[in-house]
Amino acid sequence: MPEINIDRSLKYIEGTQRVLDEKSTLERTKDELGTIGVTRIASITDLDRVGIPVFSSIRPSSADGAISVYSGKGNTETQARISSMMEAFERCLAERRGTNNDVEEDIKAEHLIESYDNARYEHSVVDPLSLLIAEEYDPQSLVEWVSGWDLIKNEEILVPANAVYHPYDAPGRTQKLFRSNTNGLAAGNTIEEAIFHGLLEVIERDALSIAEFNRNPGKEIILTEDDGENYELMRKLRDNEIVVKIWALQHDTNITTVVAATDDTRLRDAALLVMGAGAHLNPDIAIRRALTEAAQSRVVQIHGAREDTERESFVRDIGYERIKRMNRYWYEEGEKISSSDLKDISKSTPAESIDAVLEQLKGVTDCAAVVDLSRESVPVPVVRVVIPSFELYTLDRERVGKRARSGQRKKLAREDRPWRKGRRK
C-alpha cells in the first residue's frame, strides 16, 4: 500500500473542526449517493417527541449480512442529513469487491494469504491475537491480509482482512478470526478528516468497553447555561421527561470520551433505556456528540429500522425495571465535574489533530493502522482504523482483553443477571 501522506496545508474553517462548511459538504456528496445505491434520505426526527434532528439513508442493495438503513444525527437538520449520508459511504466502501453490489472497483491495497508465522518474517504484521480473538487460533493457519499504513511507526503493515471489511467471509481455506464490525470505519471530506474520526471512534469504543465491562462510568458532568448549545440539547431531553446522565469516561489518554445515558420516565420503556457516546480532542464536541447520539438511539429504537440488533425484543422481554437495575451504574449519582474541568487539546488543522491523537496513543500502544478503502469512482474518502489491543466489549461481548480486565470490576447482582431468567430451580 502506498504511504499515507497527511496534507499539512489543510486548515479547519474558523470555529469548526471541519475543512468544509456544511453546505459545501452536502453539495459535493449528495449527487454521488446513487453511485453507492442510496435510494432515499428521510428525516425521522418527528417519530420522537424530543426534536433533535435524526435522518436515515436507505440503501437496499447492501451486501448480504449488512444493514441497509443508516442513521445520522446532528444539532441541525443539515448536520443530521450529512451524518447519515457519510455512514452510507462508510458502509458501502467497507464491502469488498465481489460482495459490493454498487461499486465494482477494488481498493488499492494489496492482499495476501499467508499464515501469521510466515508473514511476520517478511512484513510488519498486526498479530491477530492483539485483536482480542475469542475463537481458537493457530498462528500457522492461513489468514487473509490487507496492506495498511502504521501511523505511529510510519511504515507499511499487514492487517487481517477480517478487521477491515464488513461483512466478512474468509475466502478458501483461510481462517475467520471473529465476527466483523464497523469499529474505526470513517468517511470525511478529505482522507485526513476520515483518519482523525476513525481514530476517535476506536478510542471511544475502547473507553466505553472498559467502562461497561467494569461497570464504572467515570465522573458525572454537570452542564449549566454557560455550556450553551450542549445545555440546550440536554434541556430538550429533560423538558420531555427524559432523565439524562452525562459521564466523562476514564481513559489512559487525555482524549475526552463522553456517554449520555437516558431514561424516559414518562414511557418507562425498557427499549428506550439508551445512551450515546462521543470522543473528541475538544470536550464540548464530545459532549455534543454523546447527546445527539442518545437522541438518535431513541429514534432508531422507535423506528425499528435497524436490522443489526435484536435489542428491542430482548430488553422488553426482561422488562424496564430489571434492565435499569442491570445498568444502574449509568443512572446512579457520581463524582461531579463541569465541562471546564475536561482538558481541551484540540488543534486548528487535521494534521495537527492526528498528531495530537497519535501523541496520546504512543504511551498506550505501538501501532495505529489505517487501511484506505477509498475508490477513485467515489469522491468521498473512507478508511478503516485498527488499533491493536483496544477493547471491543461494547460491540462483541466475547472479545475482552487486558485493558478491560485490568480494571476493578463491579459485579452484577445475582438477581439482575439476564441469563438467570427462566433457569430451573
XYZ file of C-alpha atoms in Angstrom:
425
model
C 0.000 0.000 0.000
C 1.337 3.461 -0.840
C 2.365 5.613 2.108
C -0.439 7.720 3.535
C 0.809 11.286 3.294
C -1.033 13.703 5.545
C -1.647 17.091 3.901
C -0.304 19.586 6.428
C -1.593 22.593 4.489
C -5.269 21.839 5.219
C -6.884 24.023 7.855
C -10.198 23.878 9.674
C -12.772 26.563 8.990
C -12.585 29.064 11.822
C -14.705 27.983 14.770
C -15.144 24.420 13.462
C -13.298 21.128 13.284
C -14.122 20.638 9.586
C -12.294 21.660 6.396
C -15.554 22.422 4.542
C -18.762 24.028 5.729
C -21.995 22.019 5.857
C -23.397 23.451 2.605
C -20.216 22.611 0.669
C -20.079 19.100 2.115
C -23.708 18.468 1.197
C -23.315 19.835 -2.336
C -20.239 17.738 -3.161
C -21.659 14.468 -1.850
C -25.425 14.404 -2.452
C -25.147 13.727 -6.201
C -22.878 10.733 -5.526
C -25.412 8.822 -3.416
C -26.773 6.972 -6.457
C -23.260 5.626 -7.106
C -23.362 3.717 -3.810
C -27.001 2.606 -4.128
C -28.721 5.047 -1.750
C -32.312 5.447 -2.942
C -33.772 7.675 -0.253
C -32.888 10.017 2.602
C -35.582 10.798 5.141
C -35.984 12.760 8.339
C -37.186 10.500 11.151
C -36.911 13.243 13.781
C -40.669 13.534 14.310
C -41.022 9.895 15.326
C -39.835 11.055 18.744
C -41.107 13.940 20.853
C -37.633 15.378 21.563
C -36.996 17.202 18.276
C -33.212 16.709 17.972
C -32.643 16.072 14.222
C -32.144 12.460 13.061
C -32.050 11.316 9.416
C -31.880 7.923 7.706
C -30.273 6.914 4.413
C -31.701 3.807 2.760
C -29.527 1.536 0.605
C -31.489 -1.600 -0.426
C -28.519 -3.046 -2.347
C -26.301 -3.569 0.724
C -24.313 -6.804 0.856
C -25.707 -9.937 2.480
C -25.129 -9.713 6.211
C -25.019 -5.896 6.247
C -27.709 -3.435 7.270
C -29.408 -1.232 4.675
C -30.626 1.690 6.804
C -28.042 4.153 8.133
C -28.886 6.800 10.698
C -27.261 10.164 11.321
C -27.657 12.827 13.964
C -26.765 16.460 14.476
C -27.683 19.737 16.073
C -29.255 20.855 12.770
C -31.121 19.040 10.006
C -28.204 19.583 7.609
C -25.750 18.035 10.083
C -28.027 15.021 10.581
C -28.527 14.572 6.837
C -24.763 14.685 6.195
C -24.142 12.286 9.087
C -26.496 9.659 7.638
C -25.008 10.133 4.157
C -21.461 9.679 5.434
C -22.437 6.466 7.186
C -23.823 5.211 3.874
C -20.469 5.892 2.161
C -18.632 4.149 5.021
C -20.824 1.064 4.918
C -20.735 0.765 1.135
C -16.952 1.065 0.812
C -16.393 -1.381 3.684
C -17.917 -4.069 1.453
C -15.278 -5.868 -0.546
C -15.249 -6.283 -4.298
C -17.486 -9.169 -5.307
C -19.965 -8.664 -2.480
C -20.487 -4.946 -3.177
C -23.482 -4.614 -5.491
C -22.811 -0.971 -6.339
C -19.048 -0.445 -6.690
C -17.034 -2.853 -8.831
C -13.711 -1.069 -8.332
C -11.307 -2.612 -5.808
C -9.262 -0.792 -3.181
C -5.616 -0.051 -3.974
C -4.230 -2.016 -1.033
C -2.554 -5.342 -1.759
C -3.999 -8.604 -0.462
C -2.049 -11.613 0.755
C -2.978 -15.068 2.018
C -0.395 -16.454 4.398
C -0.038 -17.720 7.955
C 0.928 -15.245 10.651
C 4.057 -17.281 11.434
C 5.251 -16.952 7.839
C 4.048 -13.404 7.113
C 5.811 -11.832 10.079
C 9.245 -12.839 8.774
C 8.942 -10.642 5.685
C 6.434 -7.974 6.762
C 5.329 -5.845 9.661
C 2.129 -7.570 10.720
C -0.712 -6.958 13.175
C -0.715 -10.030 15.403
C -4.249 -11.499 15.209
C -4.121 -12.246 18.947
C -3.765 -8.497 19.615
C -7.242 -8.087 18.103
C -8.732 -9.998 21.052
C -9.731 -13.211 19.326
C -12.312 -15.270 21.223
C -12.067 -18.350 18.983
C -9.265 -20.911 18.893
C -6.455 -19.638 16.721
C -3.440 -21.377 15.216
C -0.673 -18.947 14.099
C 0.179 -21.424 11.340
C -3.317 -21.310 9.831
C -3.870 -19.281 6.664
C -5.186 -15.745 7.138
C -6.183 -13.147 4.567
C -4.224 -9.900 4.953
C -4.658 -6.369 3.579
C -1.818 -3.857 3.454
C -2.261 -0.737 5.558
C -0.134 2.060 6.987
C 1.016 2.274 10.609
C 0.735 5.950 11.565
C 2.932 5.531 14.646
C 5.869 3.737 13.032
C 5.341 5.290 9.584
C 5.610 2.015 7.755
C 3.516 -0.424 5.779
C 1.786 -3.070 7.865
C -0.373 -6.099 7.103
C -3.786 -6.109 8.793
C -6.139 -9.127 8.910
C -8.816 -8.549 6.272
C -11.322 -9.736 8.871
C -10.666 -6.438 10.723
C -11.016 -4.352 7.544
C -14.072 -5.491 5.570
C -17.662 -5.694 6.780
C -19.404 -8.028 6.335
C -16.569 -10.530 6.068
C -16.421 -14.164 4.969
C -12.999 -15.793 4.896
C -12.084 -16.974 1.380
C -10.979 -20.506 0.558
C -9.046 -22.295 3.311
C -8.343 -19.150 5.336
C -9.498 -18.773 8.922
C -12.223 -16.373 10.013
C -10.975 -14.829 13.240
C -14.088 -13.100 14.627
C -17.417 -11.525 13.723
C -16.703 -8.411 11.674
C -17.968 -4.984 12.739
C -17.655 -1.329 11.732
C -15.394 -0.043 14.522
C -12.923 2.532 13.151
C -14.752 2.901 9.847
C -14.895 6.579 8.902
C -15.573 8.911 5.974
C -14.638 12.559 5.534
C -14.292 15.457 3.138
C -10.602 14.502 2.985
C -8.695 11.402 3.973
C -7.231 13.402 6.865
C -10.731 14.019 8.257
C -11.581 10.350 7.814
C -8.412 9.174 9.620
C -8.974 11.583 12.519
C -12.557 10.445 13.066
C -11.641 6.776 12.638
C -9.018 7.119 15.373
C -11.518 8.834 17.665
C -14.119 6.122 17.145
C -11.713 3.329 18.108
C -10.714 5.284 21.224
C -14.374 5.942 22.074
C -15.268 2.243 21.795
C -12.225 1.313 23.872
C -13.179 3.689 26.690
C -16.831 2.636 26.557
C -15.925 -1.063 26.551
C -13.716 -0.645 29.627
C -16.481 1.318 31.394
C -19.165 -1.249 30.555
C -17.042 -4.271 31.405
C -16.106 -2.847 34.799
C -19.457 -1.093 35.370
C -17.612 2.141 36.069
C -18.965 5.245 34.286
C -16.282 7.665 35.462
C -17.275 11.188 36.549
C -20.635 12.874 36.075
C -20.609 16.076 34.004
C -22.995 18.780 35.178
C -23.984 21.206 32.422
C -25.055 24.774 33.087
C -26.319 27.628 30.916
C -22.678 28.524 30.305
C -22.424 25.354 28.199
C -24.586 26.940 25.503
C -25.621 24.513 22.748
C -24.919 21.461 24.864
C -27.073 22.767 27.703
C -29.934 23.395 25.255
C -29.622 19.864 23.847
C -29.794 18.454 27.368
C -32.820 20.626 28.129
C -34.657 19.301 25.068
C -34.390 15.845 26.570
C -35.151 16.798 30.166
C -38.073 19.050 29.209
C -39.620 15.943 27.654
C -39.353 13.942 30.893
C -36.192 12.138 29.842
C -33.567 11.806 32.553
C -30.061 12.417 31.193
C -26.852 11.493 32.985
C -23.658 12.662 31.259
C -20.400 10.880 32.061
C -16.725 11.533 31.306
C -15.241 8.053 30.988
C -11.889 7.141 32.483
C -9.136 6.515 29.957
C -5.354 6.372 29.801
C -5.229 9.223 27.288
C -6.315 12.858 27.610
C -8.843 12.390 24.814
C -12.326 13.019 26.184
C -14.944 10.291 25.767
C -18.449 11.110 26.965
C -21.560 8.981 27.454
C -25.092 10.383 27.741
C -27.381 7.783 29.362
C -31.127 8.413 29.098
C -34.240 7.125 30.846
C -37.716 8.004 29.563
C -39.598 8.380 32.846
C -42.869 9.084 31.025
C -42.984 5.901 28.944
C -40.850 3.685 31.214
C -39.963 1.614 28.154
C -37.021 -0.791 28.503
C -36.087 -0.280 24.836
C -35.669 3.454 25.475
C -33.043 2.989 28.179
C -30.430 4.065 25.629
C -27.263 6.079 25.507
C -24.996 7.922 23.120
C -21.213 8.266 23.128
C -18.737 10.694 21.635
C -14.972 11.223 21.717
C -13.030 14.293 20.669
C -9.994 16.404 21.483
C -12.484 19.186 22.257
C -14.658 18.155 25.254
C -17.585 20.332 24.116
C -17.753 18.423 20.822
C -17.521 15.076 22.655
C -20.467 16.073 24.866
C -22.488 17.272 21.858
C -21.893 14.023 20.026
C -22.969 11.970 23.030
C -26.198 13.938 23.459
C -27.162 13.861 19.785
C -26.309 10.162 19.540
C -28.528 9.459 22.556
C -31.352 11.207 20.701
C -30.524 9.141 17.611
C -30.610 5.925 19.627
C -34.110 6.774 20.849
C -35.426 7.443 17.358
C -33.799 4.305 15.952
C -35.489 2.191 18.637
C -38.821 3.854 17.922
C -38.328 3.494 14.179
C -37.341 -0.153 14.482
C -35.472 0.098 11.208
C -32.046 -1.195 12.172
C -31.680 -4.805 11.082
C -28.467 -5.284 13.046
C -29.999 -5.518 16.511
C -32.289 -7.821 18.474
C -32.015 -5.483 21.446
C -35.639 -4.324 21.419
C -37.232 -7.743 21.859
C -34.513 -8.791 24.327
C -34.898 -5.841 26.689
C -38.679 -5.777 26.540
C -38.728 -9.459 27.440
C -36.591 -8.742 30.501
C -38.546 -5.608 31.441
C -37.918 -1.955 32.280
C -37.174 -2.272 36.000
C -34.743 -5.136 35.615
C -32.884 -3.607 32.666
C -32.469 -0.388 34.624
C -31.148 -2.298 37.660
C -28.707 -4.178 35.412
C -27.402 -0.828 34.147
C -27.840 1.145 37.356
C -24.262 2.428 37.278
C -25.203 4.769 34.407
C -28.054 6.267 36.463
C -26.596 6.482 39.963
C -25.034 9.622 41.417
C -21.360 10.102 40.599
C -18.495 12.424 41.402
C -19.497 15.755 39.853
C -17.375 17.813 37.452
C -18.072 20.616 34.988
C -17.194 20.653 31.296
C -14.436 23.179 32.069
C -12.682 20.511 34.164
C -12.064 18.490 30.983
C -8.857 19.110 29.060
C -9.218 20.692 25.619
C -6.349 19.542 23.382
C -7.997 20.404 20.063
C -5.952 21.829 17.187
C -6.529 24.079 14.188
C -5.695 21.643 11.369
C -6.456 17.997 10.565
C -2.744 17.118 10.543
C -2.201 18.630 13.980
C -5.321 16.836 15.240
C -3.998 13.486 14.016
C -0.608 14.292 15.579
C -2.297 15.058 18.904
C -4.150 11.725 18.896
C -1.017 9.774 17.981
C 0.943 11.510 20.730
C -1.652 10.306 23.214
C -1.597 6.775 21.796
C 2.189 6.375 21.881
C 2.143 5.752 25.611
C -0.564 3.112 25.240
C 0.070 1.186 22.009
C 2.827 0.821 19.428
C 0.536 0.613 16.382
C -2.308 2.614 14.824
C -3.027 1.079 11.419
C -5.056 2.685 8.635
C -6.371 0.886 5.558
C -7.582 3.187 2.779
C -10.931 1.887 1.480
C -11.459 4.809 -0.916
C -12.267 4.228 -4.577
C -11.457 6.666 -7.384
C -15.028 6.337 -8.675
C -16.458 7.525 -5.346
C -15.217 11.019 -4.349
C -15.624 10.503 -0.589
C -12.556 9.146 1.252
C -13.224 6.200 3.577
C -10.739 4.471 5.870
C -10.642 1.712 8.452
C -8.565 2.382 11.572
C -7.324 -0.588 13.631
C -5.573 -0.138 16.983
C -4.343 -3.499 18.346
C -5.238 -4.321 21.985
C -8.034 -1.717 22.115
C -11.254 -3.075 23.563
C -14.443 -4.069 21.723
C -16.626 -5.393 24.559
C -19.377 -2.891 23.763
C -19.637 -4.430 20.256
C -18.720 -8.050 20.940
C -19.088 -9.455 24.454
C -16.792 -12.377 23.616
C -13.773 -10.196 22.838
C -12.266 -8.903 26.084
C -8.604 -8.003 26.551
C -6.170 -6.995 29.259
C -7.135 -3.317 29.129
C -10.657 -4.112 30.318
C -9.715 -6.911 32.693
C -7.124 -4.777 34.481
C -9.848 -2.532 35.932
C -11.676 -3.093 39.207
C -14.934 -4.671 38.135
C -18.212 -4.160 39.965
C -20.215 -7.382 39.944
C -23.789 -7.542 38.716
C -26.270 -8.539 41.423
C -27.228 -12.189 41.139
C -30.943 -11.443 40.720
C -30.257 -9.000 37.878
C -28.276 -11.348 35.655
C -30.345 -11.723 32.464
C -29.139 -15.254 31.776
C -30.749 -16.434 35.028
C -34.251 -15.746 33.755
C -36.197 -18.971 33.356
C -33.467 -21.137 34.914
C -34.725 -24.274 36.591
C -34.502 -24.416 40.341
